[in-house]
Amino acid sequence: MKKNNIIQFIKYCFVGGLATVFDWGTYSLLLYWNIEYLLATAGGFIVGIIINYIISKKTVFTTESKVGKYDLLLYFVIGLIGLCFSIALMYGFVDILSVNKIFARMITTAIVLIWNFLARKVIYK
């Protein structure tokens, strides 16, 4: 991996960490309100993706995207795919493997982080 890519990934992890705080905070709050855990996963993910987009555009992916005016749409499509991964992984961990919901969310977040970064990296020069 090139040095620029490593620095960009570190920045993305920092931004992702901040977005994750909002994601998990929303997820935990929704669980506290007795919202079903898969819906809570979706709610948290949506809040996190919005935070991630806003901050990433200013600090991580600052160059012009390869898709121009479709940038925001493609960013959210990648996020939607990530959300599908998250829900599938959460279901697998919680309902099939009986993993604690919070621990399952941590594992899922780490896996989906890699997908999101690599997919978004492709759309920027």
mmCIF file of C-alpha atoms in Angstrom:
data_model
loop_
_atom_site.group_PDB
_atom_site.id
_atom_site.type_symbol
_atom_site.label_atom_id
_atom_site.label_comp_id
_atom_site.label_asym_id
_atom_site.label_seq_id
_atom_site.Cartn_x
_atom_site.Cartn_y
_atom_site.Cartn_z
ATOM 1 C CA MET A 1 0.000 0.000 0.000
ATOM 2 C CA LYS A 2 1.343 3.437 -0.925
ATOM 3 C CA LYS A 3 2.145 5.940 1.815
ATOM 4 C CA ASN A 4 -0.657 8.262 0.622
ATOM 5 C CA ASN A 5 -3.145 5.396 0.853
ATOM 6 C CA ILE A 6 -1.979 4.549 4.365
ATOM 7 C CA ILE A 7 -2.386 8.163 5.502
ATOM 8 C CA GLN A 8 -5.778 8.341 3.827
ATOM 9 C CA PHE A 9 -6.847 5.084 5.511
ATOM 10 C CA ILE A 10 -5.713 6.408 8.914
ATOM 11 C CA LYS A 11 -7.768 9.581 8.343
ATOM 12 C CA TYR A 12 -10.705 7.438 7.233
ATOM 13 C CA CYS A 13 -10.419 5.343 10.402
ATOM 14 C CA PHE A 14 -10.435 8.503 12.514
ATOM 15 C CA VAL A 15 -13.501 9.854 10.697
ATOM 16 C CA GLY A 16 -15.039 6.391 10.810
ATOM 17 C CA GLY A 17 -14.391 6.265 14.546
ATOM 18 C CA LEU A 18 -16.268 9.506 15.039
ATOM 19 C CA ALA A 19 -19.111 8.304 12.817
ATOM 20 C CA THR A 20 -19.109 5.025 14.751
ATOM 21 C CA VAL A 21 -19.678 6.901 18.005
ATOM 22 C CA PHE A 22 -22.869 8.342 16.472
ATOM 23 C CA ASP A 23 -23.786 4.971 14.920
ATOM 24 C CA TRP A 24 -23.358 3.001 18.158
ATOM 25 C CA GLY A 25 -24.904 5.770 20.224
ATOM 26 C CA THR A 26 -28.000 5.688 18.054
ATOM 27 C CA TYR A 27 -27.991 1.870 18.054
ATOM 28 C CA SER A 28 -27.723 1.731 21.856
ATOM 29 C CA LEU A 29 -30.411 4.368 22.316
ATOM 30 C CA LEU A 30 -32.777 2.512 20.000
ATOM 31 C CA LEU A 31 -32.104 -0.750 21.854
ATOM 32 C CA TYR A 32 -32.804 1.065 25.120
ATOM 33 C CA TRP A 33 -36.141 2.166 23.647
ATOM 34 C CA ASN A 34 -36.845 -1.523 22.874
ATOM 35 C CA ILE A 35 -36.504 -1.139 19.115
ATOM 36 C CA GLU A 36 -35.770 -4.489 17.453
ATOM 37 C CA TYR A 37 -31.976 -4.907 17.071
ATOM 38 C CA LEU A 38 -31.952 -5.142 13.241
ATOM 39 C CA LEU A 39 -33.941 -1.894 12.980
ATOM 40 C CA ALA A 40 -31.617 -0.351 15.567
ATOM 41 C CA THR A 41 -28.671 -1.499 13.417
ATOM 42 C CA ALA A 42 -30.190 0.238 10.382
ATOM 43 C CA GLY A 43 -30.964 3.421 12.326
ATOM 44 C CA GLY A 44 -27.469 3.659 13.750
ATOM 45 C CA PHE A 45 -25.880 2.907 10.404
ATOM 46 C CA ILE A 46 -27.857 5.651 8.651
ATOM 47 C CA VAL A 47 -26.843 8.252 11.236
ATOM 48 C CA GLY A 48 -23.223 7.083 10.999
ATOM 49 C CA ILE A 49 -23.137 7.195 7.197
ATOM 50 C CA ILE A 50 -24.421 10.774 7.141
ATOM 51 C CA ILE A 51 -21.767 11.885 9.635
ATOM 52 C CA ASN A 52 -19.124 9.935 7.717
ATOM 53 C CA TYR A 53 -20.037 11.524 4.378
ATOM 54 C CA ILE A 54 -19.982 15.072 5.698
ATOM 55 C CA ILE A 55 -16.622 14.755 7.456
ATOM 56 C CA SER A 56 -14.956 12.499 4.851
ATOM 57 C CA LYS A 57 -15.656 14.971 2.044
ATOM 58 C CA LYS A 58 -13.814 17.665 3.992
ATOM 59 C CA THR A 59 -10.888 15.618 5.335
ATOM 60 C CA VAL A 60 -10.355 12.261 3.603
ATOM 61 C CA PHE A 61 -11.709 12.187 0.054
ATOM 62 C CA THR A 62 -11.014 15.805 -0.846
ATOM 63 C CA THR A 63 -10.300 15.290 -4.548
ATOM 64 C CA GLU A 64 -12.932 15.315 -7.259
ATOM 65 C CA SER A 65 -14.759 12.017 -7.495
ATOM 66 C CA LYS A 66 -14.707 10.008 -10.705
ATOM 67 C CA VAL A 67 -18.497 10.076 -10.801
ATOM 68 C CA GLY A 68 -19.012 13.860 -10.596
ATOM 69 C CA LYS A 69 -22.567 14.876 -9.773
ATOM 70 C CA TYR A 70 -23.457 11.316 -8.772
ATOM 71 C CA ASP A 71 -20.960 11.429 -5.906
ATOM 72 C CA LEU A 72 -23.497 11.645 -3.081
ATOM 73 C CA LEU A 73 -25.753 9.021 -4.646
ATOM 74 C CA LEU A 74 -22.907 6.549 -5.121
ATOM 75 C CA TYR A 75 -21.612 7.240 -1.596
ATOM 76 C CA PHE A 76 -24.999 6.270 -0.204
ATOM 77 C CA VAL A 77 -25.314 3.230 -2.506
ATOM 78 C CA ILE A 78 -21.992 1.990 -1.103
ATOM 79 C CA GLY A 79 -23.366 2.739 2.348
ATOM 80 C CA LEU A 80 -26.568 0.844 1.556
ATOM 81 C CA ILE A 81 -24.534 -2.196 0.516
ATOM 82 C CA GLY A 82 -22.589 -1.813 3.757
ATOM 83 C CA LEU A 83 -25.889 -1.659 5.641
ATOM 84 C CA CYS A 84 -26.993 -4.920 3.985
ATOM 85 C CA PHE A 85 -23.683 -6.494 5.049
ATOM 86 C CA SER A 86 -24.235 -5.140 8.573
ATOM 87 C CA ILE A 87 -27.731 -6.535 8.885
ATOM 88 C CA ALA A 88 -26.729 -9.924 7.461
ATOM 89 C CA LEU A 89 -23.699 -10.135 9.748
ATOM 90 C CA MET A 90 -25.698 -9.021 12.793
ATOM 91 C CA TYR A 91 -28.352 -11.636 12.067
ATOM 92 C CA GLY A 92 -25.676 -14.299 11.662
ATOM 93 C CA PHE A 93 -23.820 -13.351 14.821
ATOM 94 C CA VAL A 94 -26.857 -12.763 17.052
ATOM 95 C CA ASP A 95 -29.526 -15.188 15.842
ATOM 96 C CA ILE A 96 -27.365 -18.003 14.524
ATOM 97 C CA LEU A 97 -24.207 -17.844 16.664
ATOM 98 C CA SER A 98 -25.807 -16.300 19.798
ATOM 99 C CA VAL A 99 -23.165 -13.573 20.093
ATOM 100 C CA ASN A 100 -23.925 -10.634 22.425
ATOM 101 C CA LYS A 101 -25.601 -7.824 20.429
ATOM 102 C CA ILE A 102 -23.044 -5.162 21.368
ATOM 103 C CA PHE A 103 -20.053 -7.433 20.673
ATOM 104 C CA ALA A 104 -21.646 -8.525 17.391
ATOM 105 C CA ARG A 105 -22.032 -4.856 16.442
ATOM 106 C CA MET A 106 -18.342 -4.251 17.136
ATOM 107 C CA ILE A 107 -17.248 -7.153 14.920
ATOM 108 C CA THR A 108 -19.673 -6.130 12.184
ATOM 109 C CA THR A 109 -18.465 -2.530 12.235
ATOM 110 C CA ALA A 110 -14.843 -3.603 11.755
ATOM 111 C CA ILE A 111 -15.719 -5.819 8.785
ATOM 112 C CA VAL A 112 -17.921 -3.234 7.075
ATOM 113 C CA LEU A 113 -15.297 -0.496 7.637
ATOM 114 C CA ILE A 114 -12.963 -2.292 5.217
ATOM 115 C CA TRP A 115 -15.709 -2.625 2.586
ATOM 116 C CA ASN A 116 -16.700 1.031 2.871
ATOM 117 C CA PHE A 117 -13.141 2.341 2.583
ATOM 118 C CA LEU A 118 -12.176 0.181 -0.392
ATOM 119 C CA ALA A 119 -15.415 0.861 -2.260
ATOM 120 C CA ARG A 120 -15.188 4.616 -1.678
ATOM 121 C CA LYS A 121 -11.518 4.648 -2.590
ATOM 122 C CA VAL A 122 -12.474 3.421 -6.056
ATOM 123 C CA ILE A 123 -14.715 6.433 -6.786
ATOM 124 C CA TYR A 124 -12.075 9.070 -5.976
ATOM 125 C CA LYS A 125 -9.026 9.958 -8.069
#
